[in-house]
Amino acid sequence: MVDDQDRTSTAEAAGKPTGGPGDRNGYLGKHPSGFVEAMTSPAADLARPTDDLSPIGDVPPAAEDLSALSGEPESADDLDYYEDGAPEEEPADPEAPPPPFPPARRRSLLGSAAGWAFHKATDAAGVMTQAAVDIARPVVTPVAHAAGQAALVAGTAAYKTADPALRSTIRAIVQIVLEEVDLNAIIRERVDLDGIIASVDLDAAVSRVDIDGIVATVDLDAVIDRVDIARVIDRVDIDGIVATVDLDAVIDRVDVAKVIDKVDLDSVVAGVDIDAVAGRIDLDAIVNRMDLITLADKVIEGIDLPGIIRDSTGSLGTEAVEGVRSQTMRADDAVAGFVGRLFGRAPERRGEQQ
Amino acid sequence: MRRAIQPERPAGVVTRTLAAAVDAIVVWLIVAGGYLGWAIFKVIIDPRQFSWPDAAWWISMAAAMFVATLYLTVSWASTGRTVGGALFGTRVISSRHRMLRWVTSLIRAGMCVVFPIGLAWSLVDRRRRSIQDILIRSAVIYDWSTRTREQVDEDAAELMAQSTRAVAAPTPTPAVNVDS
């Protein structure tokens, strides 16, 4: 058995580079010829560090090498080798060939060589693949790009062609389904609407709604323009509303004097078509309601005919009437004077008793 | 307080003619009203067969004369003045300065309606009397006061007393009484 010190020294003596466990490339990659020399010069290779070959094969070569180098029999050949006894050491003959490797050591070395070859073959395949890719890329890339563009165009055309058809088909299918399926009945029978509604927190939902923001976005003028006020009014039960109003309480609250003060009666009356109002009055109905006989009796009883005549006579004694009377009186006097002169009478004295 | 008795002056032909014209208008209005009332009565009685009343002219004249006679009679017997007389301030009284009686008023009214031209005599008569005034012994005086029938009679009594005293005394008394 050779210890590490001996192997190191042996390798150095053989002029081979040494390296650690990670210096595989330093030993095999940079100097592959060393392996051949080791195969042809077993004595010198005995001192080669076996751990350098272990990563190459599937089985760690260092363990195999150590097992082989420990001298323990591992196979029939090894047993034969050891049963026959170790060959006696002959005196050193410089010309004698070196002793051969044990079989296990030979297989180990062959496995390591196979691993190394596989590794290099893999590297070579990678290099070749990369070279092939580099060579094919300028050619394949435009072709692939053109093929992609063509596929995109074809896909777009297919989409444009198929999309309307699919949409029409889907609409037709949906329409048929909707016609055939009674969704209302299904919802009523299958869906627990009460449960759904009961599970909804409407207060929370409403509290999340920004009503002010919604109202701010609403064009109320447009909404009002679209509202049919007459139709709305027709639906209102005004009689019912009025029946619920306590008019007495409302009237008690009204300051009638203040309201009247604010009313411009002149403008109100100016806007009233009195003729139209009078035209609507059913005078016949009013007269029929009146007890004209009783009313006439009261009027006649209340009339003081002589008093009326006296008052009317007195009312005539206005300045205008007196002026007329004076004028006629002077006309009478003038006529009488003319006639008197015509007949040669003496002038008439005013206040003469007739 | 006693009223002052104004001197009675006979109304002239101009005033009386104007008053008569006003009275004629009043009579015409009364007749027209009667005609319209008769038409309304016909409408009420038989609306489908309604036609405006077509009275003969003499019937219309007779109706107008009747209305005028009635109107004048009531006016003179009640207050002594018609509407025209009230407007121009005249009053019809008797020769004794009293209001005419109903019969006297009726006769005078009939005479005025039948012979209205008799008013023209007041133009030449010295005391401005018409034919009717001469026949009935009435007078038409200026009277702008609003005396009642009783007051007129009282004033008439006073005037008669004054006349009596004037006949008895050589100097006439003034016609105007003083306030009491």
Coordinates of C-alpha atoms in Angstrom, one line a residue:
Chain A
M1 CA 0.0 0.0 0.0
V2 CA 1.2 3.4 -1.0
D3 CA 0.4 6.4 1.1
D4 CA -0.4 9.9 -0.1
Q5 CA 3.0 11.1 0.5
D6 CA 4.5 8.4 -1.6
R7 CA 2.0 9.0 -4.4
T8 CA 2.7 12.6 -4.5
S9 CA 6.3 12.2 -4.6
T10 CA 6.0 9.6 -7.3
A11 CA 4.0 11.8 -9.5
E12 CA 6.3 14.6 -9.0
A13 CA 9.1 12.4 -9.8
A14 CA 7.4 11.4 -13.1
G15 CA 7.2 15.0 -14.1
K16 CA 3.3 15.1 -14.0
P17 CA 1.4 18.0 -12.7
T18 CA -0.4 17.6 -9.5
G19 CA -3.7 19.1 -8.4
G20 CA -6.4 18.9 -5.9
P21 CA -9.8 17.3 -6.2
G22 CA -11.1 20.2 -8.2
D23 CA -8.1 20.3 -10.6
R24 CA -9.6 17.7 -12.9
N25 CA -9.2 19.9 -15.9
G26 CA -5.8 20.7 -14.9
Y27 CA -4.9 17.1 -15.0
L28 CA -7.1 15.6 -17.7
G29 CA -8.4 18.5 -19.6
K30 CA -5.1 20.2 -20.1
H31 CA -3.0 17.1 -20.3
P32 CA -5.0 14.2 -21.7
S33 CA -1.8 12.6 -22.8
G34 CA -1.0 11.9 -19.1
F35 CA -3.8 9.3 -19.0
V36 CA -2.2 7.4 -21.9
E37 CA 1.1 7.4 -20.2
A38 CA -0.6 6.2 -17.1
M39 CA -2.1 3.3 -19.0
T40 CA 1.2 2.4 -20.5
S41 CA 3.2 3.0 -17.4
P42 CA 1.4 1.4 -14.5
A43 CA 4.2 1.8 -12.1
A44 CA 4.3 5.5 -12.5
D45 CA 0.5 5.7 -12.4
L46 CA 0.2 4.0 -9.1
A47 CA 1.2 7.2 -7.4
R48 CA -1.4 9.2 -9.4
P49 CA -4.1 10.7 -7.2
T50 CA -7.2 8.6 -7.9
D51 CA -9.6 11.2 -6.5
D52 CA -9.0 13.3 -9.7
L53 CA -10.9 10.6 -11.7
S54 CA -13.7 10.1 -9.4
P55 CA -16.1 12.8 -10.7
I56 CA -15.9 11.5 -14.2
G57 CA -17.6 8.1 -13.8
D58 CA -20.8 7.1 -12.2
V59 CA -19.0 5.3 -9.3
P60 CA -16.6 7.3 -7.4
P61 CA -13.3 6.1 -8.7
A62 CA -11.4 7.0 -5.5
A63 CA -13.3 4.4 -3.5
E64 CA -12.7 1.7 -6.2
D65 CA -9.1 2.7 -6.5
L66 CA -8.7 2.6 -2.7
S67 CA -10.4 -0.8 -2.6
A68 CA -8.3 -2.1 -5.3
L69 CA -5.1 -0.7 -3.9
S70 CA -5.9 -2.0 -0.4
G71 CA -5.2 -5.5 -1.6
E72 CA -8.5 -6.9 -0.5
P73 CA -9.9 -9.5 -2.9
E74 CA -12.9 -8.3 -4.8
S75 CA -13.2 -10.9 -7.5
A76 CA -12.2 -14.3 -8.5
D77 CA -9.1 -13.0 -10.2
D78 CA -8.2 -11.1 -7.2
L79 CA -8.7 -14.2 -5.1
D80 CA -6.6 -16.2 -7.4
Y81 CA -4.0 -13.5 -7.4
Y82 CA -3.9 -13.6 -3.7
E83 CA -4.3 -17.3 -3.2
D84 CA -1.5 -18.1 -5.4
G85 CA 0.4 -15.9 -3.2
A86 CA 2.1 -12.8 -4.0
P87 CA 4.8 -13.3 -6.4
E88 CA 7.9 -13.4 -4.8
E89 CA 9.9 -10.4 -5.2
E90 CA 12.7 -10.8 -7.4
P91 CA 15.7 -8.9 -7.3
A92 CA 15.3 -5.7 -9.1
D93 CA 16.0 -6.0 -12.7
P94 CA 16.2 -2.8 -14.4
E95 CA 15.4 -4.4 -17.6
A96 CA 12.5 -6.4 -16.3
P97 CA 9.0 -5.2 -17.3
P98 CA 7.0 -3.6 -14.7
P99 CA 4.4 -5.7 -12.9
P100 CA 1.0 -5.7 -14.5
F101 CA -2.1 -3.9 -13.0
P102 CA -4.5 -5.9 -11.0
P103 CA -7.8 -6.6 -12.9
A104 CA -9.9 -4.4 -10.6
R105 CA -7.6 -1.6 -11.0
R106 CA -7.7 -2.0 -14.7
R107 CA -11.6 -2.0 -14.8
S108 CA -11.6 1.1 -12.7
L109 CA -9.4 2.8 -15.0
L110 CA -11.5 1.7 -18.0
G111 CA -14.6 3.1 -16.3
S112 CA -13.0 6.3 -15.6
A113 CA -11.9 6.5 -19.2
A114 CA -15.4 5.8 -20.4
G115 CA -16.8 8.6 -18.2
W116 CA -14.2 10.9 -19.4
A117 CA -15.0 10.0 -23.0
F118 CA -18.7 10.5 -22.4
H119 CA -18.1 13.8 -20.9
K120 CA -16.0 15.0 -23.7
A121 CA -18.5 13.6 -26.2
T122 CA -21.2 15.6 -24.4
D123 CA -19.0 18.7 -24.6
A124 CA -18.3 18.1 -28.2
A125 CA -22.0 17.6 -28.9
G126 CA -22.8 20.9 -27.1
V127 CA -20.1 22.7 -29.1
M128 CA -21.5 21.2 -32.3
T129 CA -25.0 22.0 -31.4
Q130 CA -24.1 25.6 -30.6
A131 CA -22.2 25.8 -33.9
A132 CA -25.2 24.4 -35.7
V133 CA -27.4 26.9 -34.0
D134 CA -25.1 29.7 -34.9
I135 CA -25.0 28.6 -38.5
A136 CA -28.8 28.0 -38.7
R137 CA -29.9 31.1 -36.9
P138 CA -29.4 33.6 -39.8
V139 CA -31.3 31.3 -42.0
V140 CA -33.9 30.1 -39.7
T141 CA -34.7 33.4 -38.0
P142 CA -36.1 35.2 -41.1
V143 CA -38.0 32.1 -42.1
A144 CA -39.4 31.8 -38.7
H145 CA -40.3 35.5 -38.6
A146 CA -42.0 35.3 -42.0
A147 CA -43.8 32.2 -40.9
G148 CA -44.9 34.0 -37.7
Q149 CA -46.1 37.0 -39.7
A150 CA -48.0 34.7 -42.1
A151 CA -49.5 32.8 -39.2
L152 CA -50.5 36.1 -37.5
V153 CA -52.1 37.4 -40.8
A154 CA -53.8 34.1 -41.2
G155 CA -55.0 34.1 -37.6
T156 CA -56.3 37.7 -37.9
A157 CA -58.1 36.8 -41.1
A158 CA -59.5 33.8 -39.5
Y159 CA -60.5 35.8 -36.5
K160 CA -62.2 38.4 -38.6
T161 CA -64.1 35.8 -40.6
A162 CA -65.0 33.6 -37.7
D163 CA -65.8 36.2 -35.1
P164 CA -69.1 37.5 -36.7
A165 CA -70.2 34.0 -37.5
L166 CA -69.5 32.9 -34.0
R167 CA -71.2 35.9 -32.6
S168 CA -74.3 35.3 -34.7
T169 CA -74.2 31.7 -33.8
I170 CA -73.9 32.5 -30.1
R171 CA -76.8 35.0 -30.3
A172 CA -79.0 32.5 -32.1
I173 CA -78.2 29.8 -29.5
V174 CA -78.8 32.2 -26.6
Q175 CA -82.0 33.4 -28.2
I176 CA -83.2 29.8 -28.6
V177 CA -82.2 29.0 -25.1
L178 CA -84.0 32.0 -23.7
E179 CA -87.1 31.1 -25.7
E180 CA -87.1 27.6 -24.6
V181 CA -86.0 28.2 -21.0
D182 CA -88.4 29.9 -18.6
L183 CA -85.8 31.7 -16.5
N184 CA -88.4 33.3 -14.3
A185 CA -89.8 29.9 -13.4
I186 CA -86.4 28.5 -12.8
I187 CA -85.4 31.4 -10.6
R188 CA -88.7 31.1 -8.7
E189 CA -88.3 27.4 -8.2
R190 CA -84.6 27.0 -7.8
V191 CA -83.4 30.2 -6.3
D192 CA -84.1 31.2 -2.7
L193 CA -84.7 34.8 -3.4
D194 CA -85.9 35.4 0.1
G195 CA -82.7 34.0 1.5
I196 CA -80.6 36.0 -0.9
I197 CA -82.5 39.2 0.0
A198 CA -82.3 38.4 3.7
S199 CA -78.5 37.9 3.4
V200 CA -78.1 41.3 1.8
D201 CA -77.2 44.1 4.1
L202 CA -79.1 46.8 2.3
D203 CA -78.3 49.4 4.9
A204 CA -74.6 48.9 4.3
A205 CA -75.1 48.9 0.5
V206 CA -77.0 52.1 0.7
S207 CA -74.5 53.7 3.0
R208 CA -71.8 53.0 0.4
V209 CA -73.7 54.8 -2.3
D210 CA -72.6 58.4 -2.9
I211 CA -76.1 59.8 -3.5
D212 CA -74.8 63.4 -3.5
G213 CA -72.3 62.5 -6.2
I214 CA -75.0 60.7 -8.3
V215 CA -77.4 63.5 -8.0
A216 CA -74.7 66.0 -9.0
T217 CA -74.2 64.1 -12.2
V218 CA -77.9 64.0 -13.1
D219 CA -79.2 66.6 -15.6
L220 CA -82.3 67.4 -13.7
D221 CA -83.5 69.8 -16.4
A222 CA -83.4 67.0 -19.0
V223 CA -85.1 64.7 -16.6
I224 CA -87.9 67.2 -15.9
D225 CA -88.3 67.8 -19.6
R226 CA -89.0 64.2 -20.1
V227 CA -91.5 63.9 -17.3
D228 CA -95.1 64.0 -18.4
I229 CA -96.5 66.2 -15.5
A230 CA -100.1 65.8 -16.7
R231 CA -99.8 62.0 -16.5
V232 CA -98.2 62.2 -13.0
I233 CA -101.0 64.5 -11.8
D234 CA -103.6 62.1 -13.2
R235 CA -102.1 59.4 -11.1
V236 CA -102.2 61.5 -7.9
D237 CA -105.1 60.8 -5.6
I238 CA -105.7 64.4 -4.7
D239 CA -109.0 63.6 -3.0
G240 CA -107.3 61.1 -0.8
I241 CA -104.5 63.5 0.1
V242 CA -106.9 66.3 0.9
A243 CA -109.0 64.0 3.0
T244 CA -105.9 63.4 5.2
V245 CA -105.2 67.1 5.7
D246 CA -106.5 68.8 8.8
L247 CA -107.7 72.0 7.1
D248 CA -108.9 73.5 10.3
A249 CA -105.4 73.3 11.7
V250 CA -103.9 74.7 8.6
I251 CA -106.4 77.6 8.5
D252 CA -105.7 78.3 12.1
R253 CA -102.0 78.7 11.3
V254 CA -102.6 81.1 8.4
D255 CA -102.2 84.8 9.1
V256 CA -104.9 85.9 6.7
A257 CA -104.3 89.6 7.2
K258 CA -100.6 89.1 6.4
V259 CA -101.5 87.1 3.3
I260 CA -103.9 89.7 2.1
D261 CA -101.4 92.5 2.6
K262 CA -99.0 90.7 0.3
V263 CA -101.6 90.2 -2.4
D264 CA -101.7 92.8 -5.2
L265 CA -105.4 92.7 -5.7
D266 CA -105.3 95.3 -8.4
S267 CA -103.1 93.2 -10.6
V268 CA -105.1 90.1 -9.8
V269 CA -108.4 91.8 -10.7
A270 CA -106.8 93.3 -13.9
G271 CA -106.0 89.7 -15.0
V272 CA -109.5 88.5 -14.5
D273 CA -111.8 88.4 -17.5
I274 CA -114.9 89.7 -15.8
D275 CA -117.0 89.1 -18.9
A276 CA -116.0 85.5 -19.1
V277 CA -116.8 85.0 -15.4
A278 CA -120.2 86.7 -15.9
G279 CA -120.8 84.6 -18.9
R280 CA -120.4 81.4 -16.8
I281 CA -122.9 82.5 -14.2
D282 CA -126.2 80.6 -14.5
L283 CA -128.5 83.5 -13.7
D284 CA -131.5 81.3 -14.4
A285 CA -130.5 78.9 -11.7
I286 CA -129.9 81.8 -9.3
V287 CA -133.2 83.4 -10.0
N288 CA -135.0 80.0 -9.6
R289 CA -133.5 79.7 -6.2
M290 CA -134.8 83.1 -5.1
D291 CA -138.1 83.5 -3.5
L292 CA -139.0 86.5 -5.7
I293 CA -142.5 86.9 -4.3
T294 CA -141.3 87.2 -0.7
L295 CA -138.5 89.4 -1.9
A296 CA -140.9 91.7 -3.8
D297 CA -143.1 91.9 -0.8
K298 CA -140.3 93.0 1.4
V299 CA -139.1 95.5 -1.2
I300 CA -142.6 97.0 -1.6
E301 CA -143.0 97.2 2.2
G302 CA -139.7 98.8 2.5
I303 CA -140.4 101.4 -0.2
D304 CA -141.6 104.8 0.9
L305 CA -142.9 106.0 -2.5
P306 CA -143.6 109.5 -1.5
G307 CA -140.2 109.7 0.2
I308 CA -138.5 108.4 -2.9
I309 CA -140.2 111.0 -5.0
R310 CA -139.3 113.7 -2.6
D311 CA -135.7 112.4 -2.4
S312 CA -135.5 112.2 -6.2
T313 CA -137.0 115.6 -6.5
G314 CA -134.5 116.9 -4.0
S315 CA -131.7 115.1 -5.6
L316 CA -132.5 117.0 -8.8
G317 CA -131.8 120.2 -7.0
T318 CA -128.2 120.2 -8.0
E319 CA -126.4 123.0 -9.5
A320 CA -126.8 121.6 -13.0
V321 CA -130.6 121.2 -12.6
E322 CA -130.8 124.6 -11.1
G323 CA -128.9 126.0 -14.0
V324 CA -131.3 124.4 -16.4
R325 CA -134.2 125.7 -14.5
S326 CA -132.8 129.2 -14.4
Q327 CA -132.1 129.1 -18.1
T328 CA -135.7 128.0 -18.9
M329 CA -137.1 130.5 -16.5
R330 CA -135.2 133.3 -18.2
A331 CA -136.3 131.9 -21.5
D332 CA -139.9 132.1 -20.3
D333 CA -139.4 135.7 -19.3
A334 CA -137.8 136.5 -22.6
V335 CA -140.7 135.0 -24.5
A336 CA -143.2 136.6 -22.3
G337 CA -141.5 140.0 -22.7
F338 CA -141.4 139.5 -26.5
V339 CA -145.1 138.6 -26.6
G340 CA -145.9 141.5 -24.2
R341 CA -144.2 143.9 -26.4
L342 CA -145.8 142.4 -29.4
F343 CA -149.2 142.9 -27.8
G344 CA -148.2 146.3 -26.3
R345 CA -148.4 145.1 -22.7
A346 CA -146.6 146.6 -19.8
P347 CA -143.5 144.8 -18.7
E348 CA -144.2 141.8 -16.4
R349 CA -143.1 142.1 -12.9
R350 CA -141.3 139.2 -11.3
G351 CA -143.1 137.7 -8.4
E352 CA -146.5 138.8 -9.6
Q353 CA -149.2 136.8 -8.0
Q354 CA -151.1 134.9 -10.7
Chain B
M1 CA -138.6 126.6 12.4
R2 CA -141.1 127.7 9.8
R3 CA -140.3 127.6 6.2
A4 CA -140.3 130.7 4.1
I5 CA -143.1 130.7 1.5
Q6 CA -141.7 131.6 -1.8
P7 CA -143.8 133.7 -4.1
E8 CA -145.7 131.6 -6.7
R9 CA -144.8 132.6 -10.3
P10 CA -146.5 130.9 -13.2
A11 CA -144.3 128.9 -15.4
G12 CA -143.8 130.0 -19.0
V13 CA -144.4 128.3 -22.2
V14 CA -140.7 127.3 -22.7
T15 CA -140.4 125.5 -19.3
R16 CA -143.7 123.8 -19.6
T17 CA -143.1 122.7 -23.2
L18 CA -139.7 121.2 -22.2
A19 CA -141.3 119.5 -19.2
A20 CA -144.1 118.2 -21.4
A21 CA -141.5 116.8 -23.8
V22 CA -139.8 115.0 -20.9
D23 CA -143.1 113.6 -19.8
A24 CA -143.8 112.4 -23.4
I25 CA -140.5 110.6 -23.4
V26 CA -141.4 109.0 -20.0
V27 CA -144.8 107.9 -21.4
W28 CA -143.1 106.5 -24.5
L29 CA -140.7 104.5 -22.3
I30 CA -143.6 103.2 -20.3
V31 CA -145.4 102.1 -23.4
A32 CA -142.3 100.6 -24.8
G33 CA -141.7 98.8 -21.6
G34 CA -145.3 97.5 -21.7
Y35 CA -144.8 96.3 -25.2
L36 CA -141.6 94.5 -24.3
G37 CA -143.2 93.0 -21.2
W38 CA -146.1 91.8 -23.4
A39 CA -143.5 90.2 -25.7
I40 CA -141.7 88.5 -22.8
F41 CA -145.1 87.3 -21.6
K42 CA -145.7 85.7 -25.0
V43 CA -142.4 84.0 -24.9
I44 CA -143.1 82.6 -21.5
I45 CA -146.5 81.4 -22.5
D46 CA -145.6 79.8 -25.9
P47 CA -142.0 80.1 -26.8
R48 CA -142.3 78.1 -30.1
Q49 CA -145.1 80.2 -31.4
F50 CA -143.5 83.5 -30.4
S51 CA -143.8 86.5 -32.7
W52 CA -143.4 90.2 -31.8
P53 CA -146.8 91.8 -31.0
D54 CA -148.2 93.5 -34.0
A55 CA -150.7 96.0 -32.6
A56 CA -152.7 98.3 -34.8
W57 CA -151.6 102.0 -34.8
W58 CA -154.8 103.1 -33.1
I59 CA -154.4 100.5 -30.4
S60 CA -150.9 101.8 -29.8
M61 CA -152.1 105.3 -29.8
A62 CA -154.9 104.5 -27.4
A63 CA -152.5 102.6 -25.2
A64 CA -150.1 105.6 -25.2
M65 CA -152.9 108.0 -24.4
F66 CA -154.2 105.8 -21.6
V67 CA -150.7 105.5 -20.1
A68 CA -150.2 109.2 -20.4
T69 CA -153.5 110.0 -18.8
L70 CA -152.8 107.7 -16.0
Y71 CA -149.3 108.9 -15.5
L72 CA -150.3 112.6 -15.4
T73 CA -153.2 111.9 -13.1
V74 CA -151.1 110.1 -10.5
S75 CA -148.3 112.6 -10.7
W76 CA -150.4 115.7 -10.3
A77 CA -152.7 114.2 -7.7
S78 CA -149.8 112.8 -5.6
T79 CA -147.1 115.4 -5.7
G80 CA -148.4 118.0 -8.2
R81 CA -145.5 117.4 -10.5
T82 CA -144.5 114.9 -13.2
V83 CA -140.9 113.9 -14.0
G84 CA -140.6 116.7 -16.4
G85 CA -142.1 119.1 -13.9
A86 CA -139.6 117.9 -11.2
L87 CA -136.7 118.3 -13.7
F88 CA -137.7 121.9 -14.6
G89 CA -139.0 122.8 -11.2
T90 CA -142.7 123.3 -11.9
R91 CA -145.8 122.2 -10.0
V92 CA -149.5 122.0 -10.9
I93 CA -151.8 123.5 -8.3
S94 CA -155.3 124.6 -8.0
S95 CA -156.6 128.1 -8.0
R96 CA -156.6 127.9 -4.2
H97 CA -152.9 127.0 -4.2
R98 CA -153.6 123.4 -3.2
M99 CA -152.8 120.1 -4.8
L100 CA -155.3 119.0 -7.4
R101 CA -157.8 116.4 -6.5
W102 CA -157.8 113.0 -8.2
V103 CA -160.9 113.8 -10.3
T104 CA -159.5 117.2 -11.2
S105 CA -156.2 115.7 -12.1
L106 CA -157.9 113.0 -14.2
I107 CA -159.9 115.6 -16.2
R108 CA -156.9 117.8 -16.7
A109 CA -154.8 114.9 -17.8
G110 CA -157.4 113.8 -20.2
M111 CA -157.6 117.2 -21.7
C112 CA -153.9 117.5 -22.0
V113 CA -153.6 114.2 -23.7
V114 CA -156.5 114.8 -26.1
F115 CA -155.7 118.5 -26.8
P116 CA -152.1 119.0 -26.1
I117 CA -152.0 122.1 -28.3
G118 CA -153.9 123.9 -25.6
L119 CA -150.6 124.5 -23.9
A120 CA -149.8 127.0 -26.6
W121 CA -152.3 129.4 -25.1
S122 CA -149.9 130.0 -22.3
L123 CA -147.7 131.9 -24.8
V124 CA -150.2 134.7 -25.2
D125 CA -152.1 134.5 -22.0
R126 CA -151.2 137.2 -19.6
R127 CA -151.1 134.8 -16.6
R128 CA -149.4 132.1 -18.7
R129 CA -152.4 129.8 -18.5
S130 CA -153.1 127.1 -21.0
I131 CA -156.6 126.1 -22.2
Q132 CA -156.7 123.3 -19.7
D133 CA -155.7 125.7 -16.9
I134 CA -158.5 128.1 -17.8
L135 CA -161.1 125.3 -18.0
I136 CA -160.0 123.5 -14.8
R137 CA -158.9 126.6 -12.9
S138 CA -155.4 125.3 -12.3
A139 CA -152.0 126.8 -12.5
V140 CA -148.5 125.7 -13.2
I141 CA -145.9 127.5 -11.1
Y142 CA -142.2 127.5 -10.5
D143 CA -141.5 125.4 -7.4
W144 CA -138.0 124.2 -6.8
S145 CA -138.8 123.1 -3.3
T146 CA -139.3 119.6 -2.1
R147 CA -142.5 120.2 -0.2
T148 CA -144.9 117.4 0.7
R149 CA -148.6 117.5 -0.1
E150 CA -149.4 118.5 3.4
Q151 CA -146.8 121.3 3.3
V152 CA -148.3 122.5 0.1
D153 CA -151.7 122.6 1.6
E154 CA -150.4 124.4 4.6
D155 CA -148.7 127.0 2.4
A156 CA -151.9 127.3 0.4
A157 CA -153.8 128.1 3.5
E158 CA -151.3 130.7 4.5
L159 CA -151.4 132.2 1.0
M160 CA -155.2 132.3 1.1
A161 CA -155.1 134.0 4.4
Q162 CA -152.7 136.5 3.0
S163 CA -154.9 137.1 0.1
T164 CA -157.9 137.7 2.5
R165 CA -155.9 140.1 4.5
A166 CA -154.7 141.9 1.4
V167 CA -158.3 142.3 0.2
A168 CA -159.3 143.7 3.7
A169 CA -156.3 145.9 4.0
P170 CA -155.5 148.6 1.4
T171 CA -151.8 147.8 1.4
P172 CA -150.7 144.4 0.3
T173 CA -148.7 142.3 2.6
P174 CA -145.5 140.7 1.5
A175 CA -145.8 137.3 0.0
V176 CA -142.8 135.9 1.9
N177 CA -143.4 134.6 5.4
V178 CA -140.7 134.8 8.0
D179 CA -139.2 131.9 9.8
S180 CA -140.7 130.9 13.0

